[in-house]
Coordinates of C-alpha atoms in Angstrom, one line a residue:
Chain A
M89 CA -7.6 -35.7 -15.2
T90 CA -8.6 -34.8 -18.3
R91 CA -6.2 -34.6 -21.5
T92 CA -6.2 -30.5 -21.7
R93 CA -5.2 -30.1 -18.1
L94 CA -2.5 -32.3 -18.3
I95 CA -1.1 -30.5 -21.4
Y96 CA -1.6 -27.6 -19.4
I97 CA 0.6 -28.7 -16.4
V98 CA 3.2 -30.6 -18.7
S99 CA 3.8 -27.1 -20.6
G100 CA 4.1 -25.4 -17.3
L101 CA 6.5 -27.5 -15.6
L102 CA 8.4 -27.5 -19.0
L103 CA 8.3 -23.7 -18.7
V104 CA 9.3 -23.4 -15.2
A105 CA 12.3 -25.9 -15.9
L106 CA 13.2 -23.8 -19.2
I107 CA 13.3 -20.6 -17.0
A108 CA 14.9 -22.2 -14.2
T109 CA 18.1 -23.3 -16.7
L110 CA 18.3 -20.2 -18.5
G111 CA 18.5 -18.6 -14.6
A112 CA 21.4 -21.1 -13.7
G113 CA 23.3 -20.1 -16.6
G114 CA 22.7 -16.4 -16.6
G115 CA 24.1 -13.9 -14.1
S116 CA 27.0 -11.5 -13.9
T117 CA 29.6 -14.3 -14.2
A118 CA 28.8 -16.8 -17.2
L119 CA 29.0 -20.3 -16.3
D120 CA 31.0 -22.7 -17.9
W121 CA 28.5 -25.8 -17.8
R122 CA 30.8 -28.3 -18.4
A123 CA 33.4 -27.7 -15.7
A124 CA 30.2 -26.6 -13.2
L125 CA 28.6 -30.5 -13.9
A126 CA 32.2 -32.3 -13.6
G127 CA 31.9 -30.8 -10.1
E128 CA 35.1 -28.6 -10.3
G129 CA 36.3 -25.1 -9.4
V130 CA 34.4 -21.7 -9.2
D131 CA 31.7 -22.9 -11.6
Y132 CA 30.5 -25.9 -9.5
T133 CA 30.6 -23.5 -6.5
I134 CA 28.6 -20.8 -8.0
L135 CA 26.0 -23.4 -9.6
V136 CA 25.3 -25.3 -6.7
H137 CA 25.9 -22.4 -3.6
F138 CA 24.5 -19.3 -5.5
R139 CA 22.4 -20.2 -8.3
L140 CA 20.8 -23.4 -7.5
P141 CA 19.1 -22.3 -4.0
R142 CA 18.1 -19.0 -5.3
I143 CA 16.2 -20.9 -8.4
A144 CA 14.9 -23.5 -6.1
L145 CA 13.6 -20.6 -3.4
A146 CA 12.3 -18.7 -6.3
A147 CA 10.1 -21.7 -7.3
L148 CA 9.1 -23.1 -4.1
S149 CA 8.2 -19.8 -2.4
G150 CA 6.0 -18.8 -5.5
A151 CA 4.4 -22.3 -5.4
A152 CA 3.6 -21.9 -1.6
L153 CA 2.3 -18.0 -2.0
G154 CA 0.0 -19.5 -4.9
I155 CA -1.5 -22.1 -3.2
A156 CA -2.0 -20.0 0.0
G157 CA -3.6 -16.9 -2.0
S158 CA -5.8 -19.3 -4.3
V159 CA -7.5 -20.9 -1.2
L160 CA -8.1 -17.7 0.5
Q161 CA -9.7 -16.3 -2.7
V162 CA -11.7 -19.1 -3.6
M163 CA -13.0 -19.2 0.2
L164 CA -14.0 -15.5 0.1
R165 CA -15.3 -16.0 -3.2
N166 CA -13.3 -12.8 -4.3
P167 CA -10.1 -13.1 -6.7
L168 CA -9.0 -9.8 -4.6
A169 CA -9.1 -11.5 -1.2
S170 CA -5.8 -12.6 -1.1
P171 CA -2.9 -13.0 1.7
D172 CA -0.8 -10.1 0.4
I173 CA -3.8 -7.6 0.4
I174 CA -5.5 -8.6 3.4
G175 CA -2.5 -8.0 5.6
F176 CA -0.9 -11.4 6.3
G177 CA 2.1 -10.5 4.2
A178 CA 2.4 -7.1 5.8
G179 CA 2.1 -8.4 9.4
A180 CA 4.9 -11.2 8.5
A181 CA 7.2 -8.5 7.1
A182 CA 6.7 -6.3 10.1
G183 CA 7.4 -9.1 12.3
G184 CA 10.4 -10.0 10.5
V185 CA 11.8 -6.4 11.0
A186 CA 10.5 -6.2 14.9
A187 CA 12.8 -9.7 15.3
I188 CA 15.8 -7.8 13.7
V189 CA 15.6 -4.6 15.4
L190 CA 14.7 -5.9 18.9
S191 CA 17.1 -9.1 18.9
G192 CA 19.8 -7.3 16.8
S193 CA 20.2 -10.6 14.7
L194 CA 18.7 -12.5 11.7
A195 CA 18.2 -15.7 14.0
L196 CA 14.8 -14.9 15.2
V197 CA 13.4 -13.6 11.8
A198 CA 11.2 -16.7 11.2
P199 CA 9.5 -16.8 14.7
G200 CA 9.0 -12.8 14.4
A201 CA 7.6 -13.2 11.1
L202 CA 5.0 -16.2 12.0
L203 CA 4.3 -14.3 15.4
G204 CA 3.3 -11.1 13.2
G205 CA 1.5 -13.0 10.1
G206 CA -0.3 -15.0 12.9
L207 CA -1.3 -11.6 14.9
A208 CA -2.3 -9.8 11.6
A209 CA -4.4 -12.6 10.7
V210 CA -6.1 -12.9 14.3
A211 CA -6.8 -9.0 14.0
V212 CA -8.1 -8.6 10.5
L213 CA -10.4 -11.9 11.2
G214 CA -11.5 -10.3 14.6
L215 CA -12.2 -6.8 13.4
S216 CA -13.8 -7.9 10.8
W217 CA -15.9 -10.7 12.1
K218 CA -19.7 -9.6 12.5
S219 CA -21.8 -12.6 13.3
G220 CA -20.0 -14.2 10.3
L221 CA -17.1 -13.4 7.8
S222 CA -18.1 -10.8 5.3
P223 CA -15.7 -11.1 2.7
L224 CA -15.8 -7.0 1.7
A225 CA -15.4 -6.1 5.4
L226 CA -12.6 -8.5 5.6
V227 CA -10.9 -7.0 2.5
L228 CA -11.3 -3.5 3.6
T229 CA -10.2 -3.9 7.0
G230 CA -6.8 -5.9 5.3
V231 CA -6.2 -3.0 3.5
A232 CA -6.2 -0.7 6.3
L233 CA -4.1 -3.0 8.5
S234 CA -1.5 -3.6 6.0
L235 CA -0.9 0.2 5.8
M236 CA -0.6 0.5 9.5
L237 CA 1.9 -2.6 9.5
A238 CA 3.9 -0.8 6.9
T239 CA 3.9 2.2 9.0
V240 CA 4.9 0.4 12.1
A241 CA 7.8 -1.5 10.2
D242 CA 9.1 2.1 9.1
I243 CA 8.9 3.6 12.6
L244 CA 11.0 0.4 13.8
L245 CA 13.4 1.0 11.0
S246 CA 13.8 4.5 12.1
L247 CA 14.2 3.4 15.9
S248 CA 17.1 0.5 14.9
P249 CA 20.9 1.7 14.7
G250 CA 22.4 1.5 11.5
L251 CA 23.7 -2.1 10.8
Q252 CA 20.2 -3.4 11.9
A253 CA 18.6 -1.0 10.0
A254 CA 20.3 -2.0 6.7
E255 CA 19.6 -5.4 7.6
A256 CA 16.0 -4.8 8.3
A257 CA 16.0 -2.5 5.0
R258 CA 17.3 -5.4 3.1
F259 CA 15.0 -7.8 4.4
L260 CA 12.1 -5.6 3.4
T261 CA 13.2 -5.5 -0.2
G262 CA 12.1 -8.8 -1.0
G263 CA 14.0 -11.2 -3.5
F264 CA 16.3 -14.3 -3.8
S265 CA 19.8 -12.9 -4.1
G266 CA 20.3 -13.9 -0.5
A267 CA 19.0 -17.7 -0.9
D268 CA 20.8 -20.5 0.9
W269 CA 19.9 -24.1 1.1
A270 CA 18.5 -23.7 4.7
G271 CA 16.0 -21.2 3.6
V272 CA 15.5 -23.4 0.5
L273 CA 14.5 -26.4 3.0
G274 CA 12.4 -24.6 5.4
V275 CA 10.0 -23.0 2.6
A276 CA 9.9 -26.6 0.9
A277 CA 9.0 -28.0 4.4
V278 CA 6.1 -25.5 4.8
L279 CA 5.1 -25.9 1.3
A280 CA 4.7 -29.9 1.5
A281 CA 2.7 -29.7 4.8
G282 CA 0.9 -26.9 3.7
W283 CA -0.2 -28.5 0.5
A284 CA -1.5 -31.6 2.2
C285 CA -3.5 -29.6 4.5
M286 CA -5.0 -27.7 1.8
G287 CA -5.5 -30.6 -0.4
W288 CA -7.6 -31.9 2.3
L289 CA -9.3 -28.3 2.9
S290 CA -9.9 -27.7 -0.9
F291 CA -13.0 -30.3 -0.8
S292 CA -14.5 -28.2 1.9
V293 CA -13.7 -24.7 0.5
D294 CA -14.9 -25.6 -3.1
R295 CA -18.4 -26.6 -1.6
L296 CA -18.6 -23.4 0.1
D297 CA -18.8 -21.7 -3.5
T298 CA -22.4 -22.7 -3.4
G299 CA -23.5 -20.6 -0.6
D300 CA -23.1 -21.1 3.2
E301 CA -26.8 -23.0 3.5
I302 CA -26.2 -25.7 0.9
A303 CA -22.5 -25.8 2.6
R304 CA -24.5 -26.4 6.0
A305 CA -26.6 -28.9 4.3
H306 CA -23.8 -30.7 3.2
G307 CA -22.6 -30.9 6.9
L308 CA -19.6 -28.7 6.7
R309 CA -19.3 -25.5 8.8
P310 CA -18.5 -22.7 7.0
D311 CA -17.2 -20.5 9.4
R312 CA -15.0 -23.2 10.7
V313 CA -13.9 -24.1 7.5
R314 CA -13.0 -20.3 6.4
L315 CA -11.0 -19.8 10.1
T316 CA -8.8 -23.1 9.6
A317 CA -8.3 -22.1 5.6
A318 CA -7.3 -18.7 6.8
A319 CA -4.9 -19.7 9.4
L320 CA -3.2 -22.4 7.3
S321 CA -2.7 -19.3 4.6
A322 CA -1.0 -17.3 7.0
V323 CA 1.2 -19.9 8.4
I324 CA 2.5 -20.3 4.8
V325 CA 2.9 -16.9 3.8
S326 CA 4.7 -15.9 6.9
V327 CA 7.1 -18.7 6.8
S328 CA 7.4 -18.1 3.1
V329 CA 8.0 -13.9 3.6
S330 CA 10.4 -15.0 6.4
V331 CA 12.9 -16.4 4.1
T332 CA 12.0 -14.3 0.7
G333 CA 11.2 -10.9 2.5
P334 CA 7.9 -9.4 1.0
L335 CA 6.9 -10.5 -2.4
P336 CA 3.6 -8.4 -3.3
F337 CA 1.0 -9.6 -5.6
V338 CA 2.2 -13.2 -6.1
S339 CA -0.5 -14.7 -4.0
F340 CA -2.8 -12.5 -5.7
L341 CA -2.0 -13.1 -9.2
A342 CA -1.3 -17.0 -9.3
G343 CA -4.8 -18.3 -8.6
P344 CA -6.7 -15.9 -11.2
L345 CA -3.9 -16.7 -13.5
A346 CA -4.5 -20.4 -12.8
R347 CA -8.2 -20.5 -13.2
G348 CA -8.6 -18.2 -16.2
I349 CA -6.1 -19.9 -18.3
S350 CA -7.5 -23.5 -17.5
G351 CA -10.9 -22.2 -17.5
K352 CA -11.8 -24.5 -14.4
A353 CA -13.5 -23.1 -11.0
G354 CA -12.2 -23.9 -7.4
T355 CA -8.8 -23.7 -5.8
C356 CA -6.8 -25.3 -8.5
L357 CA -3.9 -26.2 -6.3
G358 CA -1.6 -27.7 -8.6
L359 CA -1.9 -24.9 -11.5
S360 CA -1.9 -22.2 -8.8
A361 CA 1.2 -23.6 -7.4
L362 CA 2.9 -23.5 -11.0
F363 CA 1.8 -20.4 -11.8
G364 CA 3.0 -18.7 -8.5
A365 CA 6.5 -20.3 -9.0
L366 CA 6.4 -19.0 -12.6
I367 CA 5.9 -15.6 -11.4
C368 CA 8.7 -15.8 -9.1
L369 CA 10.9 -17.2 -11.3
G370 CA 10.3 -14.6 -13.9
A371 CA 10.7 -11.7 -11.7
D372 CA 13.9 -13.4 -10.3
S373 CA 15.2 -13.4 -14.0
L374 CA 13.8 -10.0 -14.3
S375 CA 16.4 -9.0 -11.6
R376 CA 19.5 -10.5 -12.8
F377 CA 19.2 -7.7 -15.7
P378 CA 21.0 -4.8 -14.1
V379 CA 18.9 -1.5 -15.0
A380 CA 21.0 1.3 -15.1
G381 CA 23.7 -0.2 -13.5
T382 CA 21.7 -1.7 -10.5
H383 CA 20.1 -4.9 -10.1
L384 CA 16.6 -4.3 -8.8
P385 CA 14.9 -6.5 -6.3
A386 CA 12.5 -9.2 -7.4
G387 CA 10.0 -8.1 -5.4
L388 CA 9.8 -4.7 -7.1
F389 CA 9.1 -6.7 -10.3
T390 CA 6.3 -8.6 -8.8
A391 CA 4.7 -5.3 -7.6
M392 CA 5.2 -3.7 -11.1
I393 CA 3.6 -6.6 -13.0
G394 CA 0.9 -7.6 -10.4
G395 CA -0.3 -3.9 -9.9
P396 CA -1.3 -3.5 -13.6
A397 CA -2.8 -7.2 -13.7
M398 CA -5.2 -6.1 -10.7
L399 CA -6.4 -3.0 -12.5
V400 CA -7.0 -5.2 -15.6
L401 CA -8.9 -7.7 -13.1
L402 CA -10.8 -5.1 -11.5
V403 CA -12.1 -3.5 -14.7
R404 CA -13.1 -6.5 -16.1
Q405 CA -15.2 -7.4 -12.8
G406 CA -16.7 -4.3 -12.7
G407 CA -17.7 -4.6 -16.4
R408 CA -19.6 -7.9 -15.3
G409 CA -21.5 -5.8 -12.6
Chain B
M19 CA -25.1 24.1 14.3
A20 CA -22.5 23.9 11.5
L21 CA -21.7 27.5 12.2
R22 CA -20.9 27.0 15.7
H23 CA -19.1 23.7 15.3
G24 CA -17.2 25.4 12.5
A25 CA -15.8 28.3 14.6
T26 CA -15.0 25.4 17.6
M27 CA -12.9 23.6 14.7
L28 CA -11.1 26.9 13.5
A29 CA -10.2 27.6 16.9
G30 CA -8.9 24.0 17.7
V31 CA -7.0 24.4 14.4
G32 CA -5.7 27.8 15.7
L33 CA -4.5 26.3 18.9
L34 CA -2.9 23.4 17.2
F35 CA -0.6 25.8 14.9
L36 CA 0.3 27.7 18.1
G37 CA 1.1 24.3 19.9
S38 CA 3.3 23.2 16.9
L39 CA 5.2 26.5 17.1
L40 CA 5.7 26.1 20.7
L41 CA 6.3 22.4 21.3
G42 CA 9.0 20.4 20.3
A43 CA 12.7 18.8 20.9
R44 CA 13.9 22.4 21.7
P45 CA 12.6 23.6 25.2
G46 CA 12.4 26.7 26.3
V47 CA 10.3 28.4 23.5
G48 CA 7.9 30.4 24.9
L49 CA 5.0 32.8 23.9
S50 CA 7.4 36.0 24.3
D51 CA 9.6 34.4 21.3
L52 CA 6.4 34.6 18.9
A53 CA 7.8 38.4 18.2
A54 CA 10.0 36.6 16.0
L55 CA 7.7 35.8 13.6
I56 CA 7.1 39.5 12.8
Y57 CA 11.0 41.0 13.2
P58 CA 13.7 38.9 12.4
P59 CA 15.5 37.8 15.2
D60 CA 19.0 38.6 16.0
P61 CA 21.6 35.7 15.1
Q62 CA 22.2 35.2 18.9
D63 CA 18.1 34.5 19.7
A64 CA 18.5 30.8 19.4
P65 CA 14.6 30.4 20.5
G66 CA 13.5 32.8 17.9
I67 CA 15.4 31.4 14.9
V68 CA 14.0 27.9 15.7
L69 CA 10.7 29.4 15.7
R70 CA 11.1 31.3 12.6
E71 CA 13.5 29.2 10.4
M72 CA 12.2 25.5 11.4
R73 CA 8.9 25.3 13.3
L74 CA 7.4 28.1 11.1
P75 CA 7.8 26.5 7.7
R76 CA 7.1 23.1 9.2
S77 CA 4.0 24.3 11.0
C78 CA 2.5 26.0 7.6
A79 CA 3.5 23.0 5.7
A80 CA 1.6 20.4 8.0
L81 CA -1.5 23.3 7.7
L82 CA -1.5 23.7 4.1
A83 CA -1.0 20.0 3.2
G84 CA -3.7 18.9 5.6
A85 CA -6.0 21.3 4.6
A86 CA -5.6 20.5 0.8
L87 CA -5.9 16.9 1.5
G88 CA -9.2 17.2 3.5
A89 CA -10.7 19.3 0.9
A90 CA -9.6 16.8 -1.7
G91 CA -11.3 14.2 0.3
A92 CA -14.3 15.8 1.0
V93 CA -14.5 16.3 -3.1
I94 CA -13.8 12.9 -4.0
Q95 CA -16.1 11.4 -1.3
T96 CA -19.1 13.3 -2.6
L97 CA -18.0 12.6 -6.2
S98 CA -18.0 8.8 -5.9
R99 CA -20.6 8.7 -3.0
N100 CA -18.2 6.4 -1.4
P101 CA -17.1 7.7 2.2
L102 CA -13.8 5.2 2.1
A103 CA -12.5 7.4 -1.0
D104 CA -9.3 9.4 -0.1
P105 CA -6.7 10.9 -2.6
G106 CA -3.9 8.8 -0.5
L107 CA -5.4 5.7 -0.7
L108 CA -6.4 6.0 -4.2
G109 CA -3.0 6.6 -5.2
V110 CA -3.3 10.1 -6.6
N111 CA -0.8 11.2 -4.2
A112 CA 1.4 8.6 -5.1
G113 CA 1.0 9.4 -8.8
A114 CA 2.2 13.2 -7.8
A115 CA 5.2 11.9 -5.8
F116 CA 6.2 9.3 -8.4
G117 CA 6.2 12.2 -11.0
I118 CA 8.3 14.4 -8.5
A119 CA 10.8 11.6 -8.2
L120 CA 11.1 10.9 -11.7
T121 CA 12.0 14.3 -12.6
V122 CA 14.3 14.9 -10.0
W123 CA 16.1 11.5 -11.0
L124 CA 16.1 12.4 -14.7
S125 CA 17.2 16.1 -14.3
G126 CA 18.7 16.5 -10.9
P127 CA 17.6 18.8 -8.1
L128 CA 15.1 21.4 -9.3
P129 CA 13.6 24.4 -7.6
A130 CA 10.0 23.7 -6.0
G131 CA 8.3 26.1 -8.4
Q132 CA 9.3 23.7 -11.1
L133 CA 8.4 20.4 -9.7
I134 CA 4.4 21.9 -9.9
V135 CA 4.3 20.3 -13.4
P136 CA 5.4 16.9 -12.8
A137 CA 3.4 16.7 -9.4
L138 CA 0.4 18.0 -11.5
I139 CA 0.8 15.7 -14.4
G140 CA 1.4 12.6 -11.9
A141 CA -1.6 13.4 -10.0
G142 CA -3.7 14.0 -13.1
L143 CA -2.8 10.8 -14.6
A144 CA -3.6 9.0 -11.4
S145 CA -7.0 10.5 -11.0
A146 CA -7.6 9.5 -14.6
V147 CA -6.8 5.9 -14.0
I148 CA -9.1 5.9 -11.0
W149 CA -11.8 7.4 -13.2
A150 CA -11.2 4.7 -15.8
L151 CA -12.5 2.6 -13.0
G152 CA -15.5 4.4 -13.4
A153 CA -18.0 2.0 -14.5
A154 CA -17.1 -0.1 -11.3
M155 CA -17.0 3.5 -9.2
R156 CA -20.0 3.0 -7.2
N157 CA -18.5 -0.5 -5.9
P158 CA -16.5 0.8 -2.7
L159 CA -14.3 -2.6 -2.8
T160 CA -13.4 -1.9 -6.5
L161 CA -12.6 1.7 -5.6
I162 CA -10.4 1.4 -2.9
L163 CA -8.6 -1.6 -4.1
G164 CA -7.8 -0.1 -7.3
G165 CA -6.5 2.5 -5.6
A166 CA -4.4 0.1 -3.7
A167 CA -3.3 -1.6 -6.3
L168 CA -2.3 2.1 -7.9
T169 CA -0.6 2.7 -4.9
A170 CA 1.6 -0.1 -4.7
M171 CA 2.4 -0.1 -8.1
L172 CA 3.7 3.2 -8.0
G173 CA 5.6 2.9 -4.7
A174 CA 7.6 -0.1 -6.5
A175 CA 8.5 2.5 -9.4
L176 CA 9.5 4.9 -6.9
R177 CA 11.8 2.4 -5.1
G178 CA 13.3 1.2 -8.0
V179 CA 14.3 4.8 -9.1
M180 CA 15.6 5.3 -5.5
L181 CA 17.4 2.1 -5.7
I182 CA 18.9 2.7 -9.0
D183 CA 20.1 6.0 -8.0
N184 CA 22.0 5.9 -5.0
G185 CA 22.8 9.2 -4.8
A186 CA 19.7 11.0 -4.6
L187 CA 18.2 8.2 -2.1
D188 CA 18.0 11.0 0.6
A189 CA 16.2 13.3 -1.4
L190 CA 13.8 10.8 -2.8
R191 CA 12.9 9.1 0.4
Y192 CA 11.4 12.5 1.2
W193 CA 8.8 11.9 -1.6
S194 CA 8.1 8.2 -0.5
V195 CA 6.9 9.0 3.2
G196 CA 4.6 11.7 4.0
S197 CA 6.7 13.9 6.4
V198 CA 6.8 17.8 7.0
D199 CA 10.1 17.3 8.8
A200 CA 12.2 18.9 6.0
V201 CA 10.1 21.2 3.8
P202 CA 11.9 21.6 0.7
P203 CA 12.8 25.3 0.4
G204 CA 11.0 27.5 -1.4
S205 CA 8.0 25.4 -2.0
L206 CA 5.7 26.8 0.3
G207 CA 5.0 29.5 -1.7
P208 CA 3.9 27.6 -5.0
A209 CA 2.3 25.1 -3.3
A210 CA -0.3 27.8 -1.6
L211 CA -0.8 29.2 -4.9
L212 CA -1.7 25.5 -6.2
A213 CA -3.9 24.8 -3.7
L214 CA -5.8 28.4 -4.2
V215 CA -6.6 27.0 -7.5
G216 CA -7.6 23.9 -6.1
A217 CA -9.8 25.4 -3.8
G218 CA -11.5 27.7 -6.4
L219 CA -11.8 24.3 -8.7
A220 CA -13.5 22.6 -5.7
M221 CA -15.7 25.4 -4.8
A222 CA -16.7 25.6 -8.6
A223 CA -17.9 22.1 -8.4
A224 CA -19.3 22.4 -4.9
R225 CA -22.8 23.5 -6.3
R226 CA -22.8 21.0 -8.9
L227 CA -21.9 18.5 -6.7
D228 CA -24.8 19.3 -4.5
A229 CA -27.2 19.2 -7.5
M230 CA -25.8 15.9 -8.4
A231 CA -26.3 14.2 -5.0
L232 CA -30.1 14.8 -5.9
G233 CA -29.7 12.3 -8.8
E234 CA -27.9 12.5 -12.1
D235 CA -31.6 12.6 -13.7
V236 CA -32.5 15.5 -11.5
A237 CA -29.2 17.5 -11.9
Q238 CA -29.3 17.2 -15.6
A239 CA -32.9 18.4 -15.6
L240 CA -31.4 21.2 -13.5
G241 CA -29.3 22.2 -16.2
T242 CA -26.0 20.6 -14.5
S243 CA -23.5 19.4 -16.9
L244 CA -22.4 15.9 -15.6
G245 CA -19.2 15.5 -17.5
L246 CA -18.1 19.4 -16.6
T247 CA -19.0 18.3 -12.8
R248 CA -17.1 15.2 -12.9
A249 CA -14.2 17.0 -14.5
L250 CA -14.0 20.0 -12.2
A251 CA -14.3 17.4 -9.3
L252 CA -11.4 15.2 -10.3
G253 CA -9.5 18.2 -11.2
A254 CA -9.8 19.9 -7.9
T255 CA -8.8 16.6 -6.3
A256 CA -5.7 16.2 -8.5
V257 CA -4.7 19.8 -8.1
L258 CA -5.3 20.0 -4.6
S259 CA -3.2 16.6 -3.8
A260 CA -0.3 17.7 -5.9
A261 CA -0.2 20.9 -3.6
A262 CA -0.2 18.7 -0.7
V263 CA 2.5 16.3 -2.1
L264 CA 4.8 19.4 -3.2
V265 CA 5.3 20.1 0.7
A266 CA 4.7 17.2 2.6
G267 CA 4.9 14.1 0.5
P268 CA 2.3 11.3 0.2
L269 CA 0.0 11.5 3.2
A270 CA -2.6 9.0 3.1
F271 CA -5.7 8.8 5.4
V272 CA -6.2 12.4 5.7
G273 CA -8.7 12.9 3.1
L274 CA -10.3 10.1 4.2
V275 CA -10.7 11.0 8.0
A276 CA -11.3 14.9 7.6
P277 CA -14.7 14.9 5.9
H278 CA -15.9 12.3 8.4
V279 CA -14.8 14.8 11.3
A280 CA -16.5 17.6 9.1
R281 CA -19.8 15.5 8.9
M282 CA -20.0 14.8 12.4
A283 CA -19.3 18.7 12.9
G284 CA -22.6 19.2 10.8
A285 CA -21.6 20.0 7.4
S286 CA -24.2 19.4 5.1
G287 CA -23.8 21.1 1.7
T288 CA -20.5 20.1 -0.5
G289 CA -19.2 23.7 -0.1
T290 CA -19.6 23.8 3.7
L291 CA -18.1 20.1 3.9
C292 CA -15.1 21.1 1.9
V293 CA -14.1 24.3 4.2
L294 CA -14.7 22.2 7.7
S295 CA -12.8 19.2 5.9
A296 CA -9.9 21.5 5.3
A297 CA -9.7 22.8 8.6
G298 CA -10.0 19.0 10.0
G299 CA -7.4 18.0 7.9
G300 CA -4.8 20.9 8.7
A301 CA -5.8 20.0 12.5
L302 CA -5.1 16.3 12.0
V303 CA -1.6 16.7 10.3
L304 CA -0.6 19.4 12.7
L305 CA -1.8 16.9 15.7
A306 CA 0.2 13.8 14.1
D307 CA 3.5 16.0 13.5
I308 CA 3.3 17.6 17.0
A309 CA 3.0 13.9 18.8
G310 CA 5.4 12.7 16.6
R311 CA 8.1 15.3 17.9
I312 CA 7.3 14.7 21.4
I313 CA 6.5 10.9 22.0
L314 CA 9.8 9.9 21.7
P315 CA 12.5 12.1 23.0
G316 CA 15.2 12.4 20.6
L317 CA 13.3 10.8 17.8
V318 CA 10.9 12.2 15.1
I319 CA 7.9 9.9 14.1
E320 CA 7.2 11.6 10.6
A321 CA 3.8 13.1 10.2
G322 CA 2.7 10.7 7.6
L323 CA 3.4 7.6 9.8
G324 CA 1.4 9.3 12.9
V325 CA -1.5 10.2 10.3
T326 CA -1.6 6.4 9.1
L327 CA -1.4 5.2 12.4
I328 CA -4.7 7.7 13.6
G329 CA -6.3 6.9 10.1
G330 CA -5.9 3.1 10.0
P331 CA -8.3 2.6 12.9
V332 CA -10.5 4.9 11.4
L333 CA -10.9 3.4 8.2
I334 CA -11.5 0.0 10.1
W335 CA -14.1 1.4 12.4
L336 CA -16.0 2.9 9.3
V337 CA -15.9 -0.6 7.8
R338 CA -17.0 -1.9 10.7
R339 CA -20.0 0.5 11.2
H340 CA -21.1 -0.4 7.5
A341 CA -20.3 -3.8 7.4
A342 CA -24.0 -4.4 6.8
G343 CA -23.0 -4.0 3.2
D344 CA -24.4 -0.6 2.5
I345 CA -21.0 1.5 2.5

């Protein structure tokens, strides 16, 4: 590990810690730190049962989305091919809504989201597969599928009776305000497992960057590596979405930021996770400030930050030809 | 060939319009009730009132929005030489919708005639942003993804406005999902006027676009101003989209599908393409709306949702057909 990289990571971690501390202190109720840390009264309850899980969830799901996006982008050699753009996120969201509407409770959201995300991944890969995986076809198919899945979620919403519709609508506005420790544990588990698998896979994915022929000469099977990485990415995104709801552009933005700032190519798992966490913590902090008397959900802020960032990236890419 | 197919398409649009008047949740509206369109029905005549007060504005809105978006799609596809371009996917519709929603939020409900201005500004700004991607405009992926980013951003902003202003939620929901379920009263006239202006711009651009199709050098040698052509074409797209959004909200995919239908019907020049696309777009939205009314009894699936469920597979099919990389 080079010294500059170490500096990036340490300063990034410090930034995460800083935003997290500020986030723990800020909110609609001012926190009395001394009482909270002494384990007494209301302040302690607020800190441990509301603020801490929220921050942990933001950091962990951001990190999970970051690595899922980064691997997919490197694999498809296109920074625009992230799970939230090619339909995995929309599939998981539609699956979660379907689970809420059909079962009438929140208990089945996670399996529903996993099923939805998995089906969306299969559909995108299957529909764009034509004697190999073409990144161009994959991205465009994913955009079309995302729109259709959002439509399906909308139809399910209008089919459902009032109470479930409200639950489903709340799920669809992604954010961290409903965080609890069970959700945090779920995301932490999938992050740990996903990170381990991605770490093992990232060697192969980075080799794909040199072109399929050279990768084959290295003894890799490019399409099998791609399928595994895509499946892994879909699982990570689905679990994360099932807990937080959709957070657009996080998995898209983390990878390019990590690579742009560190100046390195490849998957950059650690830095991508760091930037994913930073984006989510930042969006969560923004969502604590009331705008015209209302707390807007974090997913809204990630979209408002991510949209312009994507346009800038497109213009820069276009300028290079 | 184009003429015969064109006549068939126009007849099809006419039939769909008739179907849209006669089919729906309320049974018992028959051909004999069509007289209500001409003479005001007496207050006891329920089918006549349904026909005149509900189905007629709805069908006109579907036809108008579909035709405007179809023509806009034909223009933007020809200009960008990209068969996947569509004012809905590129964020032009979202721009118009956001302009309207912001105005409604800031100043309360306004008559439809005054909403033309924010719709035009929003659509114009969004097309300007798309044009700013101009250097990369030949790259189909860049254009579509830039549009997707713009749409997502504007959609989030629209949702933000809706969440802040709970009272206006119902009024504003209309501008986030394309629908002809509740056409804003008094919006058909101004929108039709706007669509006529847009059609004029499109016709003015059509001949120049034909010249540009021969190559930019040839077009310049023929005396066509490239800048003027682009300005006319983008202006036509923005104005037509604004007109469609004004009556039906942001409908995606209509501008994508309609020109392909028109090309299959044998349209060659840009002018013919625009006219046949307008017919195809009108037919598509009418079809989606009729299907949305009768598929699930007791529930209306908004036309925007139906259009997306038809258009999404078409986009995937187009991508598959062109997957060799020559999109």
